[in-house]
Each structure stands twice: as structure tokens, then as C-alpha cells.
Amino acid sequence: MTIKLKKQVIEILEVLKKKNTELLASELANDLDIDYIVLMAAVNDLIEENLGGFREEDVNQIVLNEEGNHYLEKGLPERQLLKILLDSNIKEINIEDLQVKSKLEKQIFYVGLANMKKNRWVAQSKASGENKIFLVLEEFPETEIEKFLLKFKKKSTMNYSTLSKKEIEYLDLLNKRKLIVKEKKTHRIIFLTNKGKSIKKSDIEEFEQVSKITPEMLSAGTWKNYNLKPFDITKPGPSLKAGKTHPLINLINKIREIFISMGFTEIRGPIVESAFFNFDALFQPQDHPARELQDTFYLNNPKVARLPDRDRVMAVKATHENGGDSGSLGWRYKWSESIAKQIVLRTHTTSTTMRRLAQFYKDNDKTPIKVFCIDRVFRNEKLDKSHLAEFTQVEGIVIDENVNLSDLIGLLSEFYRKMGFKKIVTRPGFFPYTEPSMEVSVYYDKLGEWLEMGGSGIFRPEVTSPWGIKNPTRVLAWGQGLERIAMPYYGRKDIRDLYINPIKWLRQQPY
Ligand code: PHE
């Protein structure tokens, strides 16, 4: 059976057969005067017919540096000096005179002089009282190192592994004279298989194939006459390694869309927050353990926070001291305004939710209000595979009349269902600012496991009353860590991966 090959492929096959050795792809392309890519495409045809192949090899390449190239052009300093003597028919000369005549830099001149002596071209003597050199030979054939240097004229790079023992010695000499640089490169080496080596000319049929139909072929109708290259649609295309959106951002966008589809509006708030909005407005007593330094990052600068209008600060103070007009007895301790003015990095996005409640009061807003926040929070946690000191929370609230726990459970079910979790369970929980409070878990099919998602509840009257929100208007709220969803979602076992960014994982992510 004959094998059909394109003209160029046959040519390459012939060259490889004739040289009867493996060849460097770059050199072969050079020899045949074809593009490297064209060559590799042809090699691909050889591979398909099992006639040849290529392998990759790291090679140490040697090229001349600038000085080396200069000597390749002008000759080594010793040859340059000799030329001066021969051209002017000088048999003996004072060394200093020769240096002036040569116009060479002192250092290079002495390198040249030393090598002239080493080559035994000249002898040096001070017998006359002057420091002189004398020519001692008639002929000055190229030295071995010069012959080696000249090889760079033909091929500007040399492959270390192909050098003979002797050549490596000369290379060392050039290296000692600091005339070369070594570079590591990956080479493709092309070879023929046994089938390729033994195939006879009569077994090969030359054929023309085109991979593109041009408009001209179409209009002239000649496209039918061409041998069209068949496409293998089962072959994967080249993998793209372009930049793409980070998976966490993709997830945030997805969550954002879910909230928006449920009629929520996004809110943002400051990262550098007052203790007032982070804790006090949430009815967390000022000696609450969560405020302690090991959990919260306190800032020295700015020194104090600006608080909202005086009467609202007083209303919050009253809820802590005696319940204010919330109907509660409060925590019954002396509330300190200076503690409320401390500056923290917000420990949860609920501080931003509280700012929305303050806005609600100020703007005399109408219900219903449905807002959400997806943003960065900070806690002084020791980092491990499930804890970060800096992470993201997802939080939503609804302010409306007559809403109750069933509405909250309904909202949570819808939210998590849209996130892809069909089953959710709620259990009683505790937060200083909600009553009742619920912990939410979802069933994750892929793992066959229940995952704890976060907290939820109805804001206590002590939290809402300073902002004019009173029975039957209530605030339903829920919040959770984004990374806790991201981990099962992207199958990561270590939360830190989301920020360390293992490149292999990122590359696997869709665009
Ligand atoms: N703020 C809580 C947390 O940081 C979550 C939460 C939000 C709980 C709203 C109840 C209501 O874990």
C-alpha cells in the first residue's frame, strides 16, 4: 500500500533518511529554509503515518557574548597584535610602543601579549635594557582555539552535548577568557521510526492537499478539484491560558444575581467601622466576649469614630441600660460612649446592615426594604485550613410589616435552592441581636453531607426600636461566610486555596 504525503513532508523525510541521524528541528528548518511551524506541521504528518516523531530535550547552548563576537570578526587580541607586526614588517618592538600602536585597551593588550608568548610566536627579552618582544617564527597558522572560535561563523549557537572532548577543552579556554555565555533551551529533536527509515520511494505517493478554501476557489468552482484536508473534530483544541475572572468573583456574581432576582438591592458599608455599628447597635453588651481583642482588630488610627445623630446614640444607650422604648429591661449596666467610639475592622457585614437601619430611620423609608451585602470582614483568627483572618460575608435583610419566622425560612429555602441546595434545615441558634435565632444547614448532594451555612433570625426589638422599627414591622436577617460556600462549591478542602490561588486549579476553571 502506498502512503500519501505532501511534497514538503516527502522532502523532510528524504533529508532525514539521507543524514541518517536525528536532527534538531531548528537546524532542519534552517537547512530547508522553511518556517519552524511549517516544519513541525510536516513532522506531525510523519507522526500520523508512524514514519517519524520528535522528542524534547533540555540542552545547554553556547553562544558568543559581545566581546566574543567582536573577536570572531576582528580576530583574537594576539592575532590582532601579530597582524600589526606582520603588516609593518616589524621583527622586534618595545612592548610599550606596541601597545600604543595597537590602540588596544591595556588589559586586552596584555591578554594578547600573553597569548602570543604562549603560542610561541614571540619571545620577550630585557637584555637590551628595553622590554622587547621578538618574532621567532615565519608562519603563524590558526591555533586550535582560533579554529574553534571560527566555528561560530557557521553556526551562531553550539550544542554542548554534541561537542567532543577536545572541543570542550577549547570551549573551556573561551570560557576562561569570558567570551561565551551558556543558555539552557528546550530543543525538539526529530527522528525517523524504523518504518520511516525503511520506507521505499515507490511506497510513497505525492499529493497536494489544501486546508483552506479561498473565495477564489469558491467563485471559480475549482474547490471541488482540490484535495481537502479532513478535520479531526475529536482532537482537543489548544488549551488557552488567558486571564479569567477569579472563581470567588464568579461565585459572588452568582449570589448577587440570586439576590437581585429575589428583589433585593445591594448595599455597601465601610470596612473601618465604629464599635457602635459593629456591636452596640446590635445590642451586644460592652463586656461581650466577642469584642475582646483576640477576635476583633481594633485600630489606633483614626482614634475615634463619628457616631450618628445624638438622639439615636442616646436611644441605643437606653436599650443597653434599661431597654429604652423596646419593652425590654436592657442589660442594666452603665453604657460608655467612648467604648462605642472605638474603631474596628468590621467583624461582620451586620454592621453595614445596621447602617441601613439607621438610614431607614433618617429617610423615613417605606417598607418593604430588601437589601443584601457581600463584602469583606476581618477577625483575628489563627489561619488554618478552615479559618481565614480576612474573609467575605453574604448577608440579606428584609424589613417589612407582619413578617415572621415562616417568611424567613421561606426566604432561606428560596435563596439556598437558587444556590443549588435543595434541602435545608434550621435549628435553634443564638446571636445577641436576633430572637428567635436559627442556624442554617444545607444538604450537599455531591458530598452527601449536611453543611453548616450560617446564622439567621429576627432582629430583637432592642436592635430595631432605636431606628423606629417596631412591631408589627420586623427585620428578618441572615448571614454567612462566602468562603464556606465556595469550598464545597469548588471542591477545595483548604480555605486558604481561595486566596493562595493554586495555578493548576485556576487553569481548570471555566471562562
Ligand atoms: N452576623 C452573623 C455572623 O457573623 C450572621 C448573622 C447575620 C446572624 C444576621 C443572624 C442574622 O455570623
PDB file of C-alpha atoms in Angstrom, residues 7-206:
ATOM      1  CA  LYS A   7       5.632  17.338  -1.150  1.00  0.00           C
ATOM      2  CA  GLN A   8       7.218  19.111   1.764  1.00  0.00           C
ATOM      3  CA  VAL A   9       6.777  16.103   4.042  1.00  0.00           C
ATOM      4  CA  ILE A  10       8.494  13.883   1.477  1.00  0.00           C
ATOM      5  CA  GLU A  11      11.343  16.368   1.296  1.00  0.00           C
ATOM      6  CA  ILE A  12      11.821  16.259   5.041  1.00  0.00           C
ATOM      7  CA  LEU A  13      11.637  12.508   5.055  1.00  0.00           C
ATOM      8  CA  GLU A  14      14.344  12.393   2.379  1.00  0.00           C
ATOM      9  CA  VAL A  15      16.670  14.699   4.287  1.00  0.00           C
ATOM     10  CA  LEU A  16      16.267  12.686   7.468  1.00  0.00           C
ATOM     11  CA  LYS A  17      16.899   9.461   5.588  1.00  0.00           C
ATOM     12  CA  LYS A  18      19.969  10.818   3.854  1.00  0.00           C
ATOM     13  CA  LYS A  19      21.533  12.244   7.018  1.00  0.00           C
ATOM     14  CA  ASN A  20      20.620   9.043   8.810  1.00  0.00           C
ATOM     15  CA  THR A  21      20.602  10.713  12.208  1.00  0.00           C
ATOM     16  CA  GLU A  22      18.297  12.631  14.464  1.00  0.00           C
ATOM     17  CA  LEU A  23      18.147  16.318  13.724  1.00  0.00           C
ATOM     18  CA  LEU A  24      17.423  19.425  15.674  1.00  0.00           C
ATOM     19  CA  ALA A  25      14.140  20.910  14.491  1.00  0.00           C
ATOM     20  CA  SER A  26      15.522  24.445  14.427  1.00  0.00           C
ATOM     21  CA  GLU A  27      18.520  23.356  12.354  1.00  0.00           C
ATOM     22  CA  LEU A  28      16.424  21.324   9.978  1.00  0.00           C
ATOM     23  CA  ALA A  29      14.091  24.269   9.441  1.00  0.00           C
ATOM     24  CA  ASN A  30      17.141  26.399   8.812  1.00  0.00           C
ATOM     25  CA  ASP A  31      18.689  23.928   6.363  1.00  0.00           C
ATOM     26  CA  LEU A  32      15.463  23.524   4.396  1.00  0.00           C
ATOM     27  CA  ASP A  33      14.757  27.232   4.639  1.00  0.00           C
ATOM     28  CA  ILE A  34      11.219  26.704   5.903  1.00  0.00           C
ATOM     29  CA  ASP A  35       9.309  28.086   8.807  1.00  0.00           C
ATOM     30  CA  TYR A  36       9.647  26.246  12.104  1.00  0.00           C
ATOM     31  CA  ILE A  37       5.853  25.915  12.381  1.00  0.00           C
ATOM     32  CA  VAL A  38       5.608  24.538   8.836  1.00  0.00           C
ATOM     33  CA  LEU A  39       8.292  22.024   9.703  1.00  0.00           C
ATOM     34  CA  MET A  40       6.505  20.888  12.842  1.00  0.00           C
ATOM     35  CA  ALA A  41       3.237  20.551  10.907  1.00  0.00           C
ATOM     36  CA  ALA A  42       5.064  18.308   8.438  1.00  0.00           C
ATOM     37  CA  VAL A  43       6.549  16.287  11.294  1.00  0.00           C
ATOM     38  CA  ASN A  44       3.002  15.876  12.546  1.00  0.00           C
ATOM     39  CA  ASP A  45       2.126  14.256   9.209  1.00  0.00           C
ATOM     40  CA  LEU A  46       5.078  11.900   9.667  1.00  0.00           C
ATOM     41  CA  ILE A  47       3.814  11.034  13.136  1.00  0.00           C
ATOM     42  CA  GLU A  48       0.351  10.314  11.800  1.00  0.00           C
ATOM     43  CA  GLU A  49       1.801   7.812   9.322  1.00  0.00           C
ATOM     44  CA  ASN A  50       4.054   6.413  12.043  1.00  0.00           C
ATOM     45  CA  LEU A  51       7.082   7.367   9.949  1.00  0.00           C
ATOM     46  CA  GLY A  52       8.727   9.706  12.419  1.00  0.00           C
ATOM     47  CA  GLY A  53       8.433  11.677  15.606  1.00  0.00           C
ATOM     48  CA  PHE A  54      10.094  14.193  17.823  1.00  0.00           C
ATOM     49  CA  ARG A  55      11.177  14.408  21.410  1.00  0.00           C
ATOM     50  CA  GLU A  56      12.047  17.340  23.587  1.00  0.00           C
ATOM     51  CA  GLU A  57      15.348  17.770  25.314  1.00  0.00           C
ATOM     52  CA  ASP A  58      16.839  20.418  27.524  1.00  0.00           C
ATOM     53  CA  VAL A  59      20.124  21.429  26.028  1.00  0.00           C
ATOM     54  CA  ASN A  60      22.944  23.653  27.112  1.00  0.00           C
ATOM     55  CA  GLN A  61      23.554  26.040  24.303  1.00  0.00           C
ATOM     56  CA  ILE A  62      26.622  28.107  23.872  1.00  0.00           C
ATOM     57  CA  VAL A  63      26.763  31.451  22.148  1.00  0.00           C
ATOM     58  CA  LEU A  64      29.456  34.096  21.938  1.00  0.00           C
ATOM     59  CA  ASN A  65      28.982  37.211  24.019  1.00  0.00           C
ATOM     60  CA  GLU A  66      29.583  40.665  22.620  1.00  0.00           C
ATOM     61  CA  GLU A  67      33.320  40.534  23.140  1.00  0.00           C
ATOM     62  CA  GLY A  68      33.461  37.040  21.667  1.00  0.00           C
ATOM     63  CA  ASN A  69      31.600  38.188  18.566  1.00  0.00           C
ATOM     64  CA  HIS A  70      33.932  41.150  18.242  1.00  0.00           C
ATOM     65  CA  TYR A  71      36.947  38.782  18.177  1.00  0.00           C
ATOM     66  CA  LEU A  72      35.199  36.482  15.744  1.00  0.00           C
ATOM     67  CA  GLU A  73      35.068  39.495  13.464  1.00  0.00           C
ATOM     68  CA  LYS A  74      38.477  41.057  14.172  1.00  0.00           C
ATOM     69  CA  GLY A  75      40.492  38.144  15.473  1.00  0.00           C
ATOM     70  CA  LEU A  76      41.619  37.414  18.999  1.00  0.00           C
ATOM     71  CA  PRO A  77      43.857  40.129  20.531  1.00  0.00           C
ATOM     72  CA  GLU A  78      47.003  38.018  19.952  1.00  0.00           C
ATOM     73  CA  ARG A  79      46.120  37.721  16.257  1.00  0.00           C
ATOM     74  CA  GLN A  80      45.421  41.458  16.065  1.00  0.00           C
ATOM     75  CA  LEU A  81      48.839  42.235  17.567  1.00  0.00           C
ATOM     76  CA  LEU A  82      50.586  39.770  15.281  1.00  0.00           C
ATOM     77  CA  LYS A  83      48.892  41.379  12.296  1.00  0.00           C
ATOM     78  CA  ILE A  84      50.324  44.758  13.281  1.00  0.00           C
ATOM     79  CA  LEU A  85      53.824  43.293  13.393  1.00  0.00           C
ATOM     80  CA  LEU A  86      53.469  41.428  10.095  1.00  0.00           C
ATOM     81  CA  ASP A  87      51.789  44.278   8.249  1.00  0.00           C
ATOM     82  CA  SER A  88      54.557  46.696   9.218  1.00  0.00           C
ATOM     83  CA  ASN A  89      57.246  44.070   8.824  1.00  0.00           C
ATOM     84  CA  ILE A  90      58.362  44.520  12.409  1.00  0.00           C
ATOM     85  CA  LYS A  91      60.624  41.799  13.811  1.00  0.00           C
ATOM     86  CA  GLU A  92      61.211  43.309  17.216  1.00  0.00           C
ATOM     87  CA  ILE A  93      59.469  46.050  19.156  1.00  0.00           C
ATOM     88  CA  ASN A  94      59.357  47.701  22.533  1.00  0.00           C
ATOM     89  CA  ILE A  95      56.280  46.440  24.361  1.00  0.00           C
ATOM     90  CA  GLU A  96      55.003  49.886  25.281  1.00  0.00           C
ATOM     91  CA  ASP A  97      55.403  51.044  21.692  1.00  0.00           C
ATOM     92  CA  LEU A  98      53.393  48.085  20.505  1.00  0.00           C
ATOM     93  CA  GLN A  99      50.624  48.896  22.954  1.00  0.00           C
ATOM     94  CA  VAL A 100      50.396  52.473  21.691  1.00  0.00           C
ATOM     95  CA  LYS A 101      50.446  51.262  18.101  1.00  0.00           C
ATOM     96  CA  SER A 102      47.744  48.667  18.733  1.00  0.00           C
ATOM     97  CA  LYS A 103      45.312  51.164  20.280  1.00  0.00           C
ATOM     98  CA  LEU A 104      44.136  48.280  22.440  1.00  0.00           C
ATOM     99  CA  GLU A 105      42.977  48.748  25.980  1.00  0.00           C
ATOM    100  CA  LYS A 106      45.781  47.926  28.404  1.00  0.00           C
ATOM    101  CA  GLN A 107      44.088  44.882  29.834  1.00  0.00           C
ATOM    102  CA  ILE A 108      43.232  43.405  26.430  1.00  0.00           C
ATOM    103  CA  PHE A 109      46.685  44.213  25.114  1.00  0.00           C
ATOM    104  CA  TYR A 110      48.302  42.177  27.889  1.00  0.00           C
ATOM    105  CA  VAL A 111      45.947  39.270  27.289  1.00  0.00           C
ATOM    106  CA  GLY A 112      47.018  39.364  23.632  1.00  0.00           C
ATOM    107  CA  LEU A 113      50.692  39.609  24.539  1.00  0.00           C
ATOM    108  CA  ALA A 114      50.498  36.706  26.977  1.00  0.00           C
ATOM    109  CA  ASN A 115      48.833  34.543  24.328  1.00  0.00           C
ATOM    110  CA  MET A 116      51.392  35.481  21.682  1.00  0.00           C
ATOM    111  CA  LYS A 117      54.035  34.180  24.048  1.00  0.00           C
ATOM    112  CA  LYS A 118      52.001  31.129  24.908  1.00  0.00           C
ATOM    113  CA  ASN A 119      51.634  30.338  21.197  1.00  0.00           C
ATOM    114  CA  ARG A 120      55.417  30.771  20.967  1.00  0.00           C
ATOM    115  CA  TRP A 121      55.007  33.346  18.240  1.00  0.00           C
ATOM    116  CA  VAL A 122      57.222  35.782  20.107  1.00  0.00           C
ATOM    117  CA  ALA A 123      59.879  35.783  22.803  1.00  0.00           C
ATOM    118  CA  GLN A 124      60.337  38.525  25.343  1.00  0.00           C
ATOM    119  CA  SER A 125      63.695  39.901  26.454  1.00  0.00           C
ATOM    120  CA  LYS A 126      65.012  42.782  28.512  1.00  0.00           C
ATOM    121  CA  ALA A 127      68.610  42.101  27.520  1.00  0.00           C
ATOM    122  CA  SER A 128      68.885  45.315  25.527  1.00  0.00           C
ATOM    123  CA  GLY A 129      67.787  47.311  28.520  1.00  0.00           C
ATOM    124  CA  GLU A 130      64.383  47.750  26.881  1.00  0.00           C
ATOM    125  CA  ASN A 131      61.417  45.489  27.404  1.00  0.00           C
ATOM    126  CA  LYS A 132      61.049  43.986  23.943  1.00  0.00           C
ATOM    127  CA  ILE A 133      59.441  41.156  22.066  1.00  0.00           C
ATOM    128  CA  PHE A 134      60.884  39.363  19.032  1.00  0.00           C
ATOM    129  CA  LEU A 135      59.149  37.371  16.368  1.00  0.00           C
ATOM    130  CA  VAL A 136      60.524  33.863  16.451  1.00  0.00           C
ATOM    131  CA  LEU A 137      58.569  32.150  13.688  1.00  0.00           C
ATOM    132  CA  GLU A 138      57.951  32.608   9.993  1.00  0.00           C
ATOM    133  CA  GLU A 139      54.455  31.192   9.803  1.00  0.00           C
ATOM    134  CA  PHE A 140      51.579  31.560  12.124  1.00  0.00           C
ATOM    135  CA  PRO A 141      48.811  29.092  11.355  1.00  0.00           C
ATOM    136  CA  GLU A 142      45.496  29.275  13.115  1.00  0.00           C
ATOM    137  CA  THR A 143      45.648  27.928  16.645  1.00  0.00           C
ATOM    138  CA  GLU A 144      43.153  25.337  17.869  1.00  0.00           C
ATOM    139  CA  ILE A 145      41.234  27.893  19.891  1.00  0.00           C
ATOM    140  CA  GLU A 146      41.011  30.148  16.836  1.00  0.00           C
ATOM    141  CA  LYS A 147      39.719  27.259  14.739  1.00  0.00           C
ATOM    142  CA  PHE A 148      37.137  26.555  17.399  1.00  0.00           C
ATOM    143  CA  LEU A 149      36.100  30.201  17.599  1.00  0.00           C
ATOM    144  CA  LEU A 150      35.633  30.266  13.822  1.00  0.00           C
ATOM    145  CA  LYS A 151      33.016  27.515  14.067  1.00  0.00           C
ATOM    146  CA  PHE A 152      30.678  30.169  15.409  1.00  0.00           C
ATOM    147  CA  LYS A 153      30.806  31.796  11.974  1.00  0.00           C
ATOM    148  CA  LYS A 154      28.820  28.912  10.525  1.00  0.00           C
ATOM    149  CA  LYS A 155      26.534  28.278  13.447  1.00  0.00           C
ATOM    150  CA  SER A 156      25.930  31.003  15.963  1.00  0.00           C
ATOM    151  CA  THR A 157      24.898  28.517  18.659  1.00  0.00           C
ATOM    152  CA  MET A 158      26.624  25.358  19.729  1.00  0.00           C
ATOM    153  CA  ASN A 159      25.054  22.433  21.482  1.00  0.00           C
ATOM    154  CA  TYR A 160      27.145  21.413  24.464  1.00  0.00           C
ATOM    155  CA  SER A 161      26.222  17.733  24.314  1.00  0.00           C
ATOM    156  CA  THR A 162      27.449  17.338  20.729  1.00  0.00           C
ATOM    157  CA  LEU A 163      30.953  18.625  21.454  1.00  0.00           C
ATOM    158  CA  SER A 164      33.949  16.323  21.516  1.00  0.00           C
ATOM    159  CA  LYS A 165      36.318  16.118  24.472  1.00  0.00           C
ATOM    160  CA  LYS A 166      38.877  18.269  22.688  1.00  0.00           C
ATOM    161  CA  GLU A 167      36.230  20.807  21.702  1.00  0.00           C
ATOM    162  CA  ILE A 168      35.119  21.067  25.300  1.00  0.00           C
ATOM    163  CA  GLU A 169      38.726  21.920  26.235  1.00  0.00           C
ATOM    164  CA  TYR A 170      38.740  24.775  23.715  1.00  0.00           C
ATOM    165  CA  LEU A 171      35.354  25.830  24.948  1.00  0.00           C
ATOM    166  CA  ASP A 172      36.785  25.991  28.464  1.00  0.00           C
ATOM    167  CA  LEU A 173      39.534  28.236  27.181  1.00  0.00           C
ATOM    168  CA  LEU A 174      36.975  30.590  25.620  1.00  0.00           C
ATOM    169  CA  ASN A 175      35.036  30.424  28.849  1.00  0.00           C
ATOM    170  CA  LYS A 176      38.105  31.340  30.913  1.00  0.00           C
ATOM    171  CA  ARG A 177      38.607  34.307  28.614  1.00  0.00           C
ATOM    172  CA  LYS A 178      34.963  35.224  29.301  1.00  0.00           C
ATOM    173  CA  LEU A 179      33.938  35.222  25.643  1.00  0.00           C
ATOM    174  CA  ILE A 180      30.884  32.928  25.781  1.00  0.00           C
ATOM    175  CA  VAL A 181      27.528  32.564  27.501  1.00  0.00           C
ATOM    176  CA  LYS A 182      25.729  29.340  28.261  1.00  0.00           C
ATOM    177  CA  GLU A 183      21.978  29.178  27.881  1.00  0.00           C
ATOM    178  CA  LYS A 184      19.559  26.409  28.730  1.00  0.00           C
ATOM    179  CA  LYS A 185      16.979  25.764  25.980  1.00  0.00           C
ATOM    180  CA  THR A 186      14.393  23.147  25.210  1.00  0.00           C
ATOM    181  CA  HIS A 187      15.005  21.615  21.815  1.00  0.00           C
ATOM    182  CA  ARG A 188      12.883  19.436  19.651  1.00  0.00           C
ATOM    183  CA  ILE A 189      14.726  16.590  18.076  1.00  0.00           C
ATOM    184  CA  ILE A 190      13.254  14.971  15.010  1.00  0.00           C
ATOM    185  CA  PHE A 191      13.797  11.341  14.202  1.00  0.00           C
ATOM    186  CA  LEU A 192      12.512   8.639  11.880  1.00  0.00           C
ATOM    187  CA  THR A 193      10.891   5.449  13.073  1.00  0.00           C
ATOM    188  CA  ASN A 194      12.052   2.125  11.656  1.00  0.00           C
ATOM    189  CA  LYS A 195       9.157   2.337   9.243  1.00  0.00           C
ATOM    190  CA  GLY A 196      10.310   5.822   8.216  1.00  0.00           C
ATOM    191  CA  LYS A 197      13.897   4.646   7.767  1.00  0.00           C
ATOM    192  CA  SER A 198      12.993   1.674   5.621  1.00  0.00           C
ATOM    193  CA  ILE A 199      10.167   3.077   3.520  1.00  0.00           C
ATOM    194  CA  LYS A 200      10.867   2.967  -0.193  1.00  0.00           C
ATOM    195  CA  LYS A 201      10.261   5.777  -2.634  1.00  0.00           C
ATOM    196  CA  SER A 202       7.837   3.615  -4.561  1.00  0.00           C
ATOM    197  CA  ASP A 203       5.699   3.267  -1.455  1.00  0.00           C
ATOM    198  CA  ILE A 204       5.138   6.998  -1.292  1.00  0.00           C
ATOM    199  CA  GLU A 205       2.710   8.956  -3.393  1.00  0.00           C
ATOM    200  CA  GLU A 206       2.970  12.701  -3.513  1.00  0.00           C
TER     201      GLU A 206
END
